mmCIF file of C-alpha atoms and ligand atoms in Angstrom:
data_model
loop_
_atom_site.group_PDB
_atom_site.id
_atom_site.type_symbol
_atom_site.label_atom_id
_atom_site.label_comp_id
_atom_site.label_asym_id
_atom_site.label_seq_id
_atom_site.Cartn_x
_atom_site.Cartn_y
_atom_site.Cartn_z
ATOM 1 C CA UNK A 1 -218.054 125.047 47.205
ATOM 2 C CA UNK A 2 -219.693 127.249 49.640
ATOM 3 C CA UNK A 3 -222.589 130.006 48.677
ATOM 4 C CA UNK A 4 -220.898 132.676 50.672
ATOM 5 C CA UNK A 5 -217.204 132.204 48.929
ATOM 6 C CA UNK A 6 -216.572 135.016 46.630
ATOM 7 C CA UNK A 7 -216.076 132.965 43.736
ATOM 8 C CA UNK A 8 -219.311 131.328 44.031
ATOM 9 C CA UNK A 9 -220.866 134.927 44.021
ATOM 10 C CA UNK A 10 -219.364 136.372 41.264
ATOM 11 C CA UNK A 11 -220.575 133.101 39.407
ATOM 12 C CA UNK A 12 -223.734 133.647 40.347
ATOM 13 C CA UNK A 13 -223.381 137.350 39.331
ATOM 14 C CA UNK A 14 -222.132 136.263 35.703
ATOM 15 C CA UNK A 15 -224.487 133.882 35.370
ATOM 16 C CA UNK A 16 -227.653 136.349 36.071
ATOM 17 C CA UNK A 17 -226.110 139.218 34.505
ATOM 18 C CA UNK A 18 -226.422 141.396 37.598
ATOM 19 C CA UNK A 19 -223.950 144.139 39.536
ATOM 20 C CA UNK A 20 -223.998 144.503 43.642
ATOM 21 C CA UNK A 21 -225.870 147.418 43.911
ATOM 22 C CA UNK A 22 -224.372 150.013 46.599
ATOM 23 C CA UNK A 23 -227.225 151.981 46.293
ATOM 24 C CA UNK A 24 -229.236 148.807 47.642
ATOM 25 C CA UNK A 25 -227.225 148.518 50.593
ATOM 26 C CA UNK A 26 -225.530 144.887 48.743
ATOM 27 C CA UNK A 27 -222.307 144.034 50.900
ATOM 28 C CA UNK A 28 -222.802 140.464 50.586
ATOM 29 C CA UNK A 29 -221.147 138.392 53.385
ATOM 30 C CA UNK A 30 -218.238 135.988 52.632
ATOM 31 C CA UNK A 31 -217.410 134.205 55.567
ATOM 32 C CA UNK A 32 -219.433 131.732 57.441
ATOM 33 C CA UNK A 33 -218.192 132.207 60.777
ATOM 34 C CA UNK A 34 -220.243 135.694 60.593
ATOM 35 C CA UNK A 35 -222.928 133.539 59.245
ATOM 36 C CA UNK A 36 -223.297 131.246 62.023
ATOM 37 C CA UNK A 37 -222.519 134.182 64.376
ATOM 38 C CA UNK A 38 -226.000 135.215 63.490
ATOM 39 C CA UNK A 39 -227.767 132.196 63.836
ATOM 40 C CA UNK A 40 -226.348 130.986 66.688
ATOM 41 C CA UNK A 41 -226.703 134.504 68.273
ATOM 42 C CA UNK A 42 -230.240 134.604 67.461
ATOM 43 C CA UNK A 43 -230.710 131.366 69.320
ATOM 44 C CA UNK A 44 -232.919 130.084 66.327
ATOM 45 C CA UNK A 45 -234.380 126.373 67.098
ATOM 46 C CA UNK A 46 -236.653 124.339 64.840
ATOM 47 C CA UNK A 47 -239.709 125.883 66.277
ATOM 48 C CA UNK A 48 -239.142 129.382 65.363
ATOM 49 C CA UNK A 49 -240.066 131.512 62.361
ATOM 50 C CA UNK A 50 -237.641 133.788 60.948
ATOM 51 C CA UNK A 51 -237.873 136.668 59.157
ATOM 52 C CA UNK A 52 -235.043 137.926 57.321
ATOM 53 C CA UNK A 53 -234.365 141.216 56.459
ATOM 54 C CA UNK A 54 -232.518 141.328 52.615
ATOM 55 C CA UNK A 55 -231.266 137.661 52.040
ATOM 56 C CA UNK A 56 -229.105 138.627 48.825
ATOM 57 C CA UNK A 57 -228.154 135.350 47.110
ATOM 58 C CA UNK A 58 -229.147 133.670 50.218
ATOM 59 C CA UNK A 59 -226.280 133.099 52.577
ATOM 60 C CA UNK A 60 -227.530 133.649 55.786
ATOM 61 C CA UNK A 61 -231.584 132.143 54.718
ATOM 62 C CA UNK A 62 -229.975 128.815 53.897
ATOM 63 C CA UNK A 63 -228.243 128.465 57.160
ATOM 64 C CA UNK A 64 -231.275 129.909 58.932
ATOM 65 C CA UNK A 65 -233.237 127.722 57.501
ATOM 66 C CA UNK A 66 -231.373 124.463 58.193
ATOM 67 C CA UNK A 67 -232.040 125.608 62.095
ATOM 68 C CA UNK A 68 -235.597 127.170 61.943
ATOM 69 C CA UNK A 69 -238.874 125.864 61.318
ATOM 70 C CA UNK A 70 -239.472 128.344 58.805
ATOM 71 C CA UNK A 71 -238.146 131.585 57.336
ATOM 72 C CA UNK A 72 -239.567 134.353 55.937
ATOM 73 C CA UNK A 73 -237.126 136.539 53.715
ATOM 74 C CA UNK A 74 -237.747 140.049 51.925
ATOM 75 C CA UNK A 75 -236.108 141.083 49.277
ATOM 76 C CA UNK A 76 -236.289 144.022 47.543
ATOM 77 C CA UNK A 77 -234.305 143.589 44.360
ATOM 78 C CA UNK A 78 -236.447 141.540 41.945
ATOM 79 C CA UNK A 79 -233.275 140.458 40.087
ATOM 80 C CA UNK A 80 -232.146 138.371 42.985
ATOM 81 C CA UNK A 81 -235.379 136.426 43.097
ATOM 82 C CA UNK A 82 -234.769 134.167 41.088
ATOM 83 C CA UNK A 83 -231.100 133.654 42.212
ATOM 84 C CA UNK A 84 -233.038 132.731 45.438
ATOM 85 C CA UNK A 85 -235.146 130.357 43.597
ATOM 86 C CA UNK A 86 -231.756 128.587 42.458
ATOM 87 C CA UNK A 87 -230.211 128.986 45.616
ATOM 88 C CA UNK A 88 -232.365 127.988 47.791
ATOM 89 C CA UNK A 89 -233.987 125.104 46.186
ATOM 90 C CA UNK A 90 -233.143 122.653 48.532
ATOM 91 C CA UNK A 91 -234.985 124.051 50.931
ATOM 92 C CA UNK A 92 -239.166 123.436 52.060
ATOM 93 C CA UNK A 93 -239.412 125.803 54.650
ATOM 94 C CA UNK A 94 -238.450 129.319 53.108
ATOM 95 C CA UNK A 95 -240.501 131.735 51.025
ATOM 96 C CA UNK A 96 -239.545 134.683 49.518
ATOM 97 C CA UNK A 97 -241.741 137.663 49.875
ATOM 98 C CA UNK A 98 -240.095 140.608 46.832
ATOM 99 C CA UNK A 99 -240.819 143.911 48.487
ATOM 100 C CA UNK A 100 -239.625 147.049 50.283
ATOM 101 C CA UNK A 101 -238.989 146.201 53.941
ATOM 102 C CA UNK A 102 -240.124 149.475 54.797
ATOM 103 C CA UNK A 103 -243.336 148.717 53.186
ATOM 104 C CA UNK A 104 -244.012 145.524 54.191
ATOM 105 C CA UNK A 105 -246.934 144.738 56.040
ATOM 106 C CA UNK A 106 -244.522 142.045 58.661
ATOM 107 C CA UNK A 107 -247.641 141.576 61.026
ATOM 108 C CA UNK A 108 -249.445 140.772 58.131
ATOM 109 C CA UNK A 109 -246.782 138.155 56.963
ATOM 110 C CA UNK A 110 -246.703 136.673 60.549
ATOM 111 C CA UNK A 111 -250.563 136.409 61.032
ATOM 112 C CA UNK A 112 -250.504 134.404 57.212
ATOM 113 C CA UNK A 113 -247.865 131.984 58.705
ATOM 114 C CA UNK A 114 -249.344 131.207 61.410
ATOM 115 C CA UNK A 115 -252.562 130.513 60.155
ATOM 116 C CA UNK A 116 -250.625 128.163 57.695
ATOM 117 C CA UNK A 117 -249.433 126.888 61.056
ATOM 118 C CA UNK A 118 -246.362 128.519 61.468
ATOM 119 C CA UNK A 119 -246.760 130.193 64.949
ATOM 120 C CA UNK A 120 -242.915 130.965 65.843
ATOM 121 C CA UNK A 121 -241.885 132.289 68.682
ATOM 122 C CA UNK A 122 -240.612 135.292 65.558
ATOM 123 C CA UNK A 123 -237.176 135.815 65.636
ATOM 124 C CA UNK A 124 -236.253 138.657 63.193
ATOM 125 C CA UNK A 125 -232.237 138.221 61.725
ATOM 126 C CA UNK A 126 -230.555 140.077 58.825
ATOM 127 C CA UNK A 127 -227.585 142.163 57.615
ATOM 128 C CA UNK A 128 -229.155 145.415 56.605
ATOM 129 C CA UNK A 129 -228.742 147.449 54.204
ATOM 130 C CA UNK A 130 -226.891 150.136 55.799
ATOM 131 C CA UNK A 131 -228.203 153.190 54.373
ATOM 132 C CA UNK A 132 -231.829 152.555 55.978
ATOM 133 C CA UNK A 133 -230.643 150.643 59.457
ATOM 134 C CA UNK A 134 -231.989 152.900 61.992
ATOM 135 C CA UNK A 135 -235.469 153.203 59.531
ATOM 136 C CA UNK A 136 -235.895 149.897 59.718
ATOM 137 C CA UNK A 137 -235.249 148.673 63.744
ATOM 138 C CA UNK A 138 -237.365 151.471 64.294
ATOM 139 C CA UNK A 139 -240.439 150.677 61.755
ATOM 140 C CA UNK A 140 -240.326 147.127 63.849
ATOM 141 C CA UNK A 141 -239.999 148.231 67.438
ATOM 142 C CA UNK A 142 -243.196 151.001 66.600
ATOM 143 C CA UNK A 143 -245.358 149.088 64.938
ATOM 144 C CA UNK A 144 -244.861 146.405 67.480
ATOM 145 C CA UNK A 145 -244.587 143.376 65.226
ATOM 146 C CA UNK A 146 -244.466 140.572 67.610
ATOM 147 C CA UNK A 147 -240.794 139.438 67.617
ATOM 148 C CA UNK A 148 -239.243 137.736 70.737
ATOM 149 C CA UNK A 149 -235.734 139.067 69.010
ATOM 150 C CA UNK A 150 -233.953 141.248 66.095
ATOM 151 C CA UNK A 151 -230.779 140.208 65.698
ATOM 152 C CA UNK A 152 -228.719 142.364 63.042
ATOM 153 C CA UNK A 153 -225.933 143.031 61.332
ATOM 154 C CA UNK A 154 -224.917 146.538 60.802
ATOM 155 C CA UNK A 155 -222.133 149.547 60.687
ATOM 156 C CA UNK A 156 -220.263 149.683 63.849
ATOM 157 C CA UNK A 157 -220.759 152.964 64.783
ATOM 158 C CA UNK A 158 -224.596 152.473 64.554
ATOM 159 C CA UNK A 159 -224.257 149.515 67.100
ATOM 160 C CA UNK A 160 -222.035 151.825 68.961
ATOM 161 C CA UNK A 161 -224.815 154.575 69.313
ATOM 162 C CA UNK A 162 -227.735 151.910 69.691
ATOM 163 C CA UNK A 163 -226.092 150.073 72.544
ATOM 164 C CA UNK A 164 -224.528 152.964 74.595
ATOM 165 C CA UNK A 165 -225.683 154.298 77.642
ATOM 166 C CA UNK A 166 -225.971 157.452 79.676
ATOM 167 C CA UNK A 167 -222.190 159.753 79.971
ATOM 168 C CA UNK A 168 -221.313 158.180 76.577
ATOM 169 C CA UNK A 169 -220.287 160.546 73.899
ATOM 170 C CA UNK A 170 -222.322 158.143 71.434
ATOM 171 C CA UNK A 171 -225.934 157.774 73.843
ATOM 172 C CA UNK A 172 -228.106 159.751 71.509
ATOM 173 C CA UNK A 173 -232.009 159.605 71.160
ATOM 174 C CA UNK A 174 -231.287 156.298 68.783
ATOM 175 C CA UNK A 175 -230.076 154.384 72.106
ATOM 176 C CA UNK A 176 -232.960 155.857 74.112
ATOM 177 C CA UNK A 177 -235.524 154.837 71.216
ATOM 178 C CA UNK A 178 -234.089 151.327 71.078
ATOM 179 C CA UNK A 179 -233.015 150.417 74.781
ATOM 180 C CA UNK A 180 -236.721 151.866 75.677
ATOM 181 C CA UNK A 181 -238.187 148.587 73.334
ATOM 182 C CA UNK A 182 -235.216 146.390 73.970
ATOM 183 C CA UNK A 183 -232.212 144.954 75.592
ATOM 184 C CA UNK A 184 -229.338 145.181 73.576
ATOM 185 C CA UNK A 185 -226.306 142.881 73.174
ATOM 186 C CA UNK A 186 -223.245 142.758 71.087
ATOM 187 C CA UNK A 187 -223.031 139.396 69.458
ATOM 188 C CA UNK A 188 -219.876 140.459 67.582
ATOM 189 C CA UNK A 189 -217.589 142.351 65.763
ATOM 190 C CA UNK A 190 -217.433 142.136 62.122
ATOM 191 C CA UNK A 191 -214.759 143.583 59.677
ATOM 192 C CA UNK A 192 -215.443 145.543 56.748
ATOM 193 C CA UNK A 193 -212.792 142.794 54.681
ATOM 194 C CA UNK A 194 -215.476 139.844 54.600
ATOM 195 C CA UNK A 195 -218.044 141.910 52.951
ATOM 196 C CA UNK A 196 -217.970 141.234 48.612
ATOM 197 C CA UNK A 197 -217.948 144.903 47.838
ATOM 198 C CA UNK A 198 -215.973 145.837 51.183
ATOM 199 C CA UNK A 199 -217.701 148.698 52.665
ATOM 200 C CA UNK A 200 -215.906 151.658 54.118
ATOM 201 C CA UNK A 201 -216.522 150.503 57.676
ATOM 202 C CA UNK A 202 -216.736 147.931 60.081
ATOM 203 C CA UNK A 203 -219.403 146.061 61.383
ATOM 204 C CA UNK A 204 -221.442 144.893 64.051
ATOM 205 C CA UNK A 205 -224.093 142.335 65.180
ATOM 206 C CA UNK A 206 -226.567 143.294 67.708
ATOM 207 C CA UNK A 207 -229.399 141.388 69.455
ATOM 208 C CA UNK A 208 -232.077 143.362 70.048
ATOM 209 C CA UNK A 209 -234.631 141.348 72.593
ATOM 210 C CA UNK A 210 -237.654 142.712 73.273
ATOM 211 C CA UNK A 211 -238.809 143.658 76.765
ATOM 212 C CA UNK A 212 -242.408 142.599 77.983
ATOM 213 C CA UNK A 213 -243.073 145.958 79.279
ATOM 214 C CA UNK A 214 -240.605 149.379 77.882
ATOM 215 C CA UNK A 215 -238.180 150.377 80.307
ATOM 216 C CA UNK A 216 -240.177 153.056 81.062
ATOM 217 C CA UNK A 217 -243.702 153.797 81.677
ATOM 218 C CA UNK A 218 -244.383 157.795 81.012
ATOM 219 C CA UNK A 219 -247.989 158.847 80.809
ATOM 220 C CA UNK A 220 -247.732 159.885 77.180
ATOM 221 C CA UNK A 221 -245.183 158.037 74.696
ATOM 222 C CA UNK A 222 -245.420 160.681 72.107
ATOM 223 C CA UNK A 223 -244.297 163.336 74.522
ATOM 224 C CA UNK A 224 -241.620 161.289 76.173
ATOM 225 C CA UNK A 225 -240.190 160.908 72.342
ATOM 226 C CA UNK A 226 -240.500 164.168 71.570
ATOM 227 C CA UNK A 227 -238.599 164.764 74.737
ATOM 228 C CA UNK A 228 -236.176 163.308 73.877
ATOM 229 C CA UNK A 229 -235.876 164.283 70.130
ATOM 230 C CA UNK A 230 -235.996 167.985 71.476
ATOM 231 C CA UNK A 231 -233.155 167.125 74.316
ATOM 232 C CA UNK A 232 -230.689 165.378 71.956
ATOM 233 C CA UNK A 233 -231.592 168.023 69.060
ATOM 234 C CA UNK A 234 -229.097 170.499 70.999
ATOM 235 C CA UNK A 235 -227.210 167.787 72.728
ATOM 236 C CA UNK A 236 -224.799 170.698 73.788
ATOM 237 C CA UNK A 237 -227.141 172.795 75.488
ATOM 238 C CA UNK A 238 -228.033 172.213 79.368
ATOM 239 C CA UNK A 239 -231.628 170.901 79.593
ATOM 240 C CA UNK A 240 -233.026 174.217 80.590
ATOM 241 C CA UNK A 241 -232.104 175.724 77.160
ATOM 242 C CA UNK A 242 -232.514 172.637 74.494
ATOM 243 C CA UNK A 243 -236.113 171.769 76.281
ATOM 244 C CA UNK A 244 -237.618 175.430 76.101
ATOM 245 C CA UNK A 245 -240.525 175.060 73.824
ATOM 246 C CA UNK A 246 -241.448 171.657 74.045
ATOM 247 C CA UNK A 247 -244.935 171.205 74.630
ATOM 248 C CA UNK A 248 -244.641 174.923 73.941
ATOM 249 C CA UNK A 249 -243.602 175.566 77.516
ATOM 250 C CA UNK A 250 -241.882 178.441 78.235
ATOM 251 C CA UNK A 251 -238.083 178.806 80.098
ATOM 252 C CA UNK A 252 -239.839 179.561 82.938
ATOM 253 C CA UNK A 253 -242.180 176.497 83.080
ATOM 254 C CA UNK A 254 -239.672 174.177 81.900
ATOM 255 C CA UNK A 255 -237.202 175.218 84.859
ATOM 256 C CA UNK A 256 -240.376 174.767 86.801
ATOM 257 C CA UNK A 257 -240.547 170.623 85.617
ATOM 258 C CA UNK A 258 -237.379 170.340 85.950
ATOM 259 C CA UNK A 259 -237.202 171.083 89.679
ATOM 260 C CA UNK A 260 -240.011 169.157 89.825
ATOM 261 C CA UNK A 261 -238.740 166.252 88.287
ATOM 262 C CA UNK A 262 -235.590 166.877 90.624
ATOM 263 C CA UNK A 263 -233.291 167.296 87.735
ATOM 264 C CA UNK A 264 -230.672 169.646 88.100
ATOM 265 C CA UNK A 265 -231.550 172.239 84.916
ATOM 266 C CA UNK A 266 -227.811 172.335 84.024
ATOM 267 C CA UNK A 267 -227.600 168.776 83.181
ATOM 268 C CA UNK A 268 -227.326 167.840 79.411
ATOM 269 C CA UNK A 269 -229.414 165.107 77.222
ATOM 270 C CA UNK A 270 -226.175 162.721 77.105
ATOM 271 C CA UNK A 271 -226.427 162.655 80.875
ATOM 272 C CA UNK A 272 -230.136 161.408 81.234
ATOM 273 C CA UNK A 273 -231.462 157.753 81.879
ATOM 274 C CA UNK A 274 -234.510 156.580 80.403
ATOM 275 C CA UNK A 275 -236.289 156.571 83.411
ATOM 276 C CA UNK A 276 -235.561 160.748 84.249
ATOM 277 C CA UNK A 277 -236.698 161.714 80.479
ATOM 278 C CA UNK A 278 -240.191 159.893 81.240
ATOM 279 C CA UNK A 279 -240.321 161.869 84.701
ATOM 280 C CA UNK A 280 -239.116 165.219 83.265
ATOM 281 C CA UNK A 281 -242.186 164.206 79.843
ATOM 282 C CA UNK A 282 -244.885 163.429 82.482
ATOM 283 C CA UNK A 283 -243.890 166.450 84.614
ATOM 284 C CA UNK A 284 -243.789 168.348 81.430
ATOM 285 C CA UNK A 285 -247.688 166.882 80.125
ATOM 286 C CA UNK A 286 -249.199 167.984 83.441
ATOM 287 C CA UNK A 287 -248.248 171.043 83.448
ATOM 288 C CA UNK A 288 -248.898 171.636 79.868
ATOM 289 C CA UNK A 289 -252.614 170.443 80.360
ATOM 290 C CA UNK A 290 -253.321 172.738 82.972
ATOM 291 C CA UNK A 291 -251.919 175.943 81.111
HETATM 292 N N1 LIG B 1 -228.067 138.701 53.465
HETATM 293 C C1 LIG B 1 -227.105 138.906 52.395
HETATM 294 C C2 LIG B 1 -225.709 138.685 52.928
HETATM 295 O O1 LIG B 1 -225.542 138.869 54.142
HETATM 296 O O2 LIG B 1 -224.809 138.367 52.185
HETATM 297 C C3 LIG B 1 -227.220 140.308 51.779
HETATM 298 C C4 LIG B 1 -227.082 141.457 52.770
HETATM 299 S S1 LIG B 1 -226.908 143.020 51.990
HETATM 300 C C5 LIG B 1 -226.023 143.937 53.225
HETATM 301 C C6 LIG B 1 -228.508 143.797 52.155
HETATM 302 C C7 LIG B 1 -229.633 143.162 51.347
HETATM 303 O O3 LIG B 1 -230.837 143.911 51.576
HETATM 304 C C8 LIG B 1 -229.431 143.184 49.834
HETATM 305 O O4 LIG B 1 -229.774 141.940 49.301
HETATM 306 C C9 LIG B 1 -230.393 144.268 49.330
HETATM 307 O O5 LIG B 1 -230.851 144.073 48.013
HETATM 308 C C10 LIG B 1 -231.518 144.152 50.350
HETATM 309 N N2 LIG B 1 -232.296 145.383 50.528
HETATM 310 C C11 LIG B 1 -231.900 146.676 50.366
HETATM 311 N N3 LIG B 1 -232.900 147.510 50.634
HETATM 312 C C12 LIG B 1 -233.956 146.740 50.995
HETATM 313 C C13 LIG B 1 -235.305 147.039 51.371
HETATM 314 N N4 LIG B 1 -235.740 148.301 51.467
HETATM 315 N N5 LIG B 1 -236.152 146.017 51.632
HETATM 316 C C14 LIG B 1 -235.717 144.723 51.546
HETATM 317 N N6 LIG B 1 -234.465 144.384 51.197
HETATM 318 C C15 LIG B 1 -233.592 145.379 50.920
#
């Protein structure tokens, strides 16, 4: 008998007296296909630590685990520890940190590991809870924990938006925020019938790796984000129109960066690279500053 097969689960769930919560995000994976999808995907060898984002009754941690040199897995339903605890006795090289994700301290967790020797190169793996996805790829590209990769699973049409690129319908400032930090790759589709509830949607894994240096260097990172927040606020608007008032600049002055920045004021957010929102920020900063 396999951990992930759905018998096995609901066992578990009889046993512990516990329902999947779908408030919690708990689509539990039942097919270990997906499973090694992940791990292989993530590239995980014996010298890496993993951290994994919401390990449930431990599918995906176990199999990590038998490929890592240690995992790291937070959990934020305390009625699933000790499921863990059964599930995952087998194992020497996991621990199970119960807490929020969101309000974890993860540098923290990686500076304790590797003091206990456990340097990594940090590979970060999961399937997320999908109400707080984009909350928590962005809480880990911004506070820069020090992961070589985040490999994920997560609704399609979140992949769909985080991987696309300029003239897509679906490029919004999620793909900007995320293709700034990281390449992105689809490791695979994943449909909604393997998931114990099923969800309403389909799936997908990405792997996020994470660029030396952003794609971009504009002067200020605040104002190139807020850029592009403003931009794709009125995605339908041309440039000229959804950027008047950022960095309180007036029509005027922001036709006046825009010619600058040699970008036509017509165009719209969905049409921008990452490289021509930094020039039209820094543009934008300069003149601000010398209002
Ligand atoms: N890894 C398991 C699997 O694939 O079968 C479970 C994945 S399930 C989609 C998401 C998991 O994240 C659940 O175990 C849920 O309790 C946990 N979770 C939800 N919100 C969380 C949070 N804020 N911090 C940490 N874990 C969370």
């Amino acid at each position: 008998m396999k951990l992930y097969e759905p018998s096995v689960i609901k066992d578990i769930s009889n046993r512990y007296d516990f329902r999947l919560s779908r408030s919690l995000g708990q689509n539990f994976i039942t097919d270990g296909s997906v499973i090694d999808g992940i791990v292989v995907g993530a590239g995980i060898t014996e010298e890496d630590l993993v951290i994994e984002i919401g390990p449930g009754i431990g599918v995906l941690t176990a199999r990590a685990a038998a490929s890592a040199g240690r995992v790291v897995a937070v959990e934020i339903d305390g009625k699933l520890i000790p499921v863990l605890k059964e599930t995952l006795a087998g194992y020497d090289n996991i621990r199970i940190v119960n807490s929020d994700i969101l309000k974890t301290d993860i540098k923290g967790i990686i500076e304790e590991e590797a003091a206990r020797g456990f340097k990594g190169p940090v590979k970060i793996i999961g399937n997320l809870p999908y109400y707080i996805t984009t909350p928590i790829i962005m809480k880990l590209l911004e506070e820069d924990v020090p992961a070589e990769s985040i490999t994920v699973m997560m609704q399609k049409e979140v992949a769909d938006r985080i991987r696309s690129g300029p003239g897509s319908r679906a490029y919004g400032a999620i793909s900007v925020a995320v293709q700034y930090y990281c390449s992105v790759e689809e490791i695979m589709k994943v449909s909604r019938e393997v998931f114990i509830p099923r969800p309403k949607v389909d799936s997908a894994v990405l792997k996020l790796t994470v660029r030396e240096k952003p794609s971009a260097e504009p002067a200020d990172k605040k104002a190139f984000f807020s850029c592009v927040r403003a931009a794709f606020g009125q995605r339908r608007k041309t440039l000229l129109n959804s950027l008047t008032g950022y960095l309180d600049l007036s029509k005027g002055e922001i036709g006046a960066v825009l010619d600058e920045a040699g970008i036509d004021s017509r165009r719209r957010a969905e049409t921008l690279s990452i490289e021509e929102f930094s020039r039209i920020s820094d543009r934008a900063v300069e003149l601000a500053k010398n209002k």
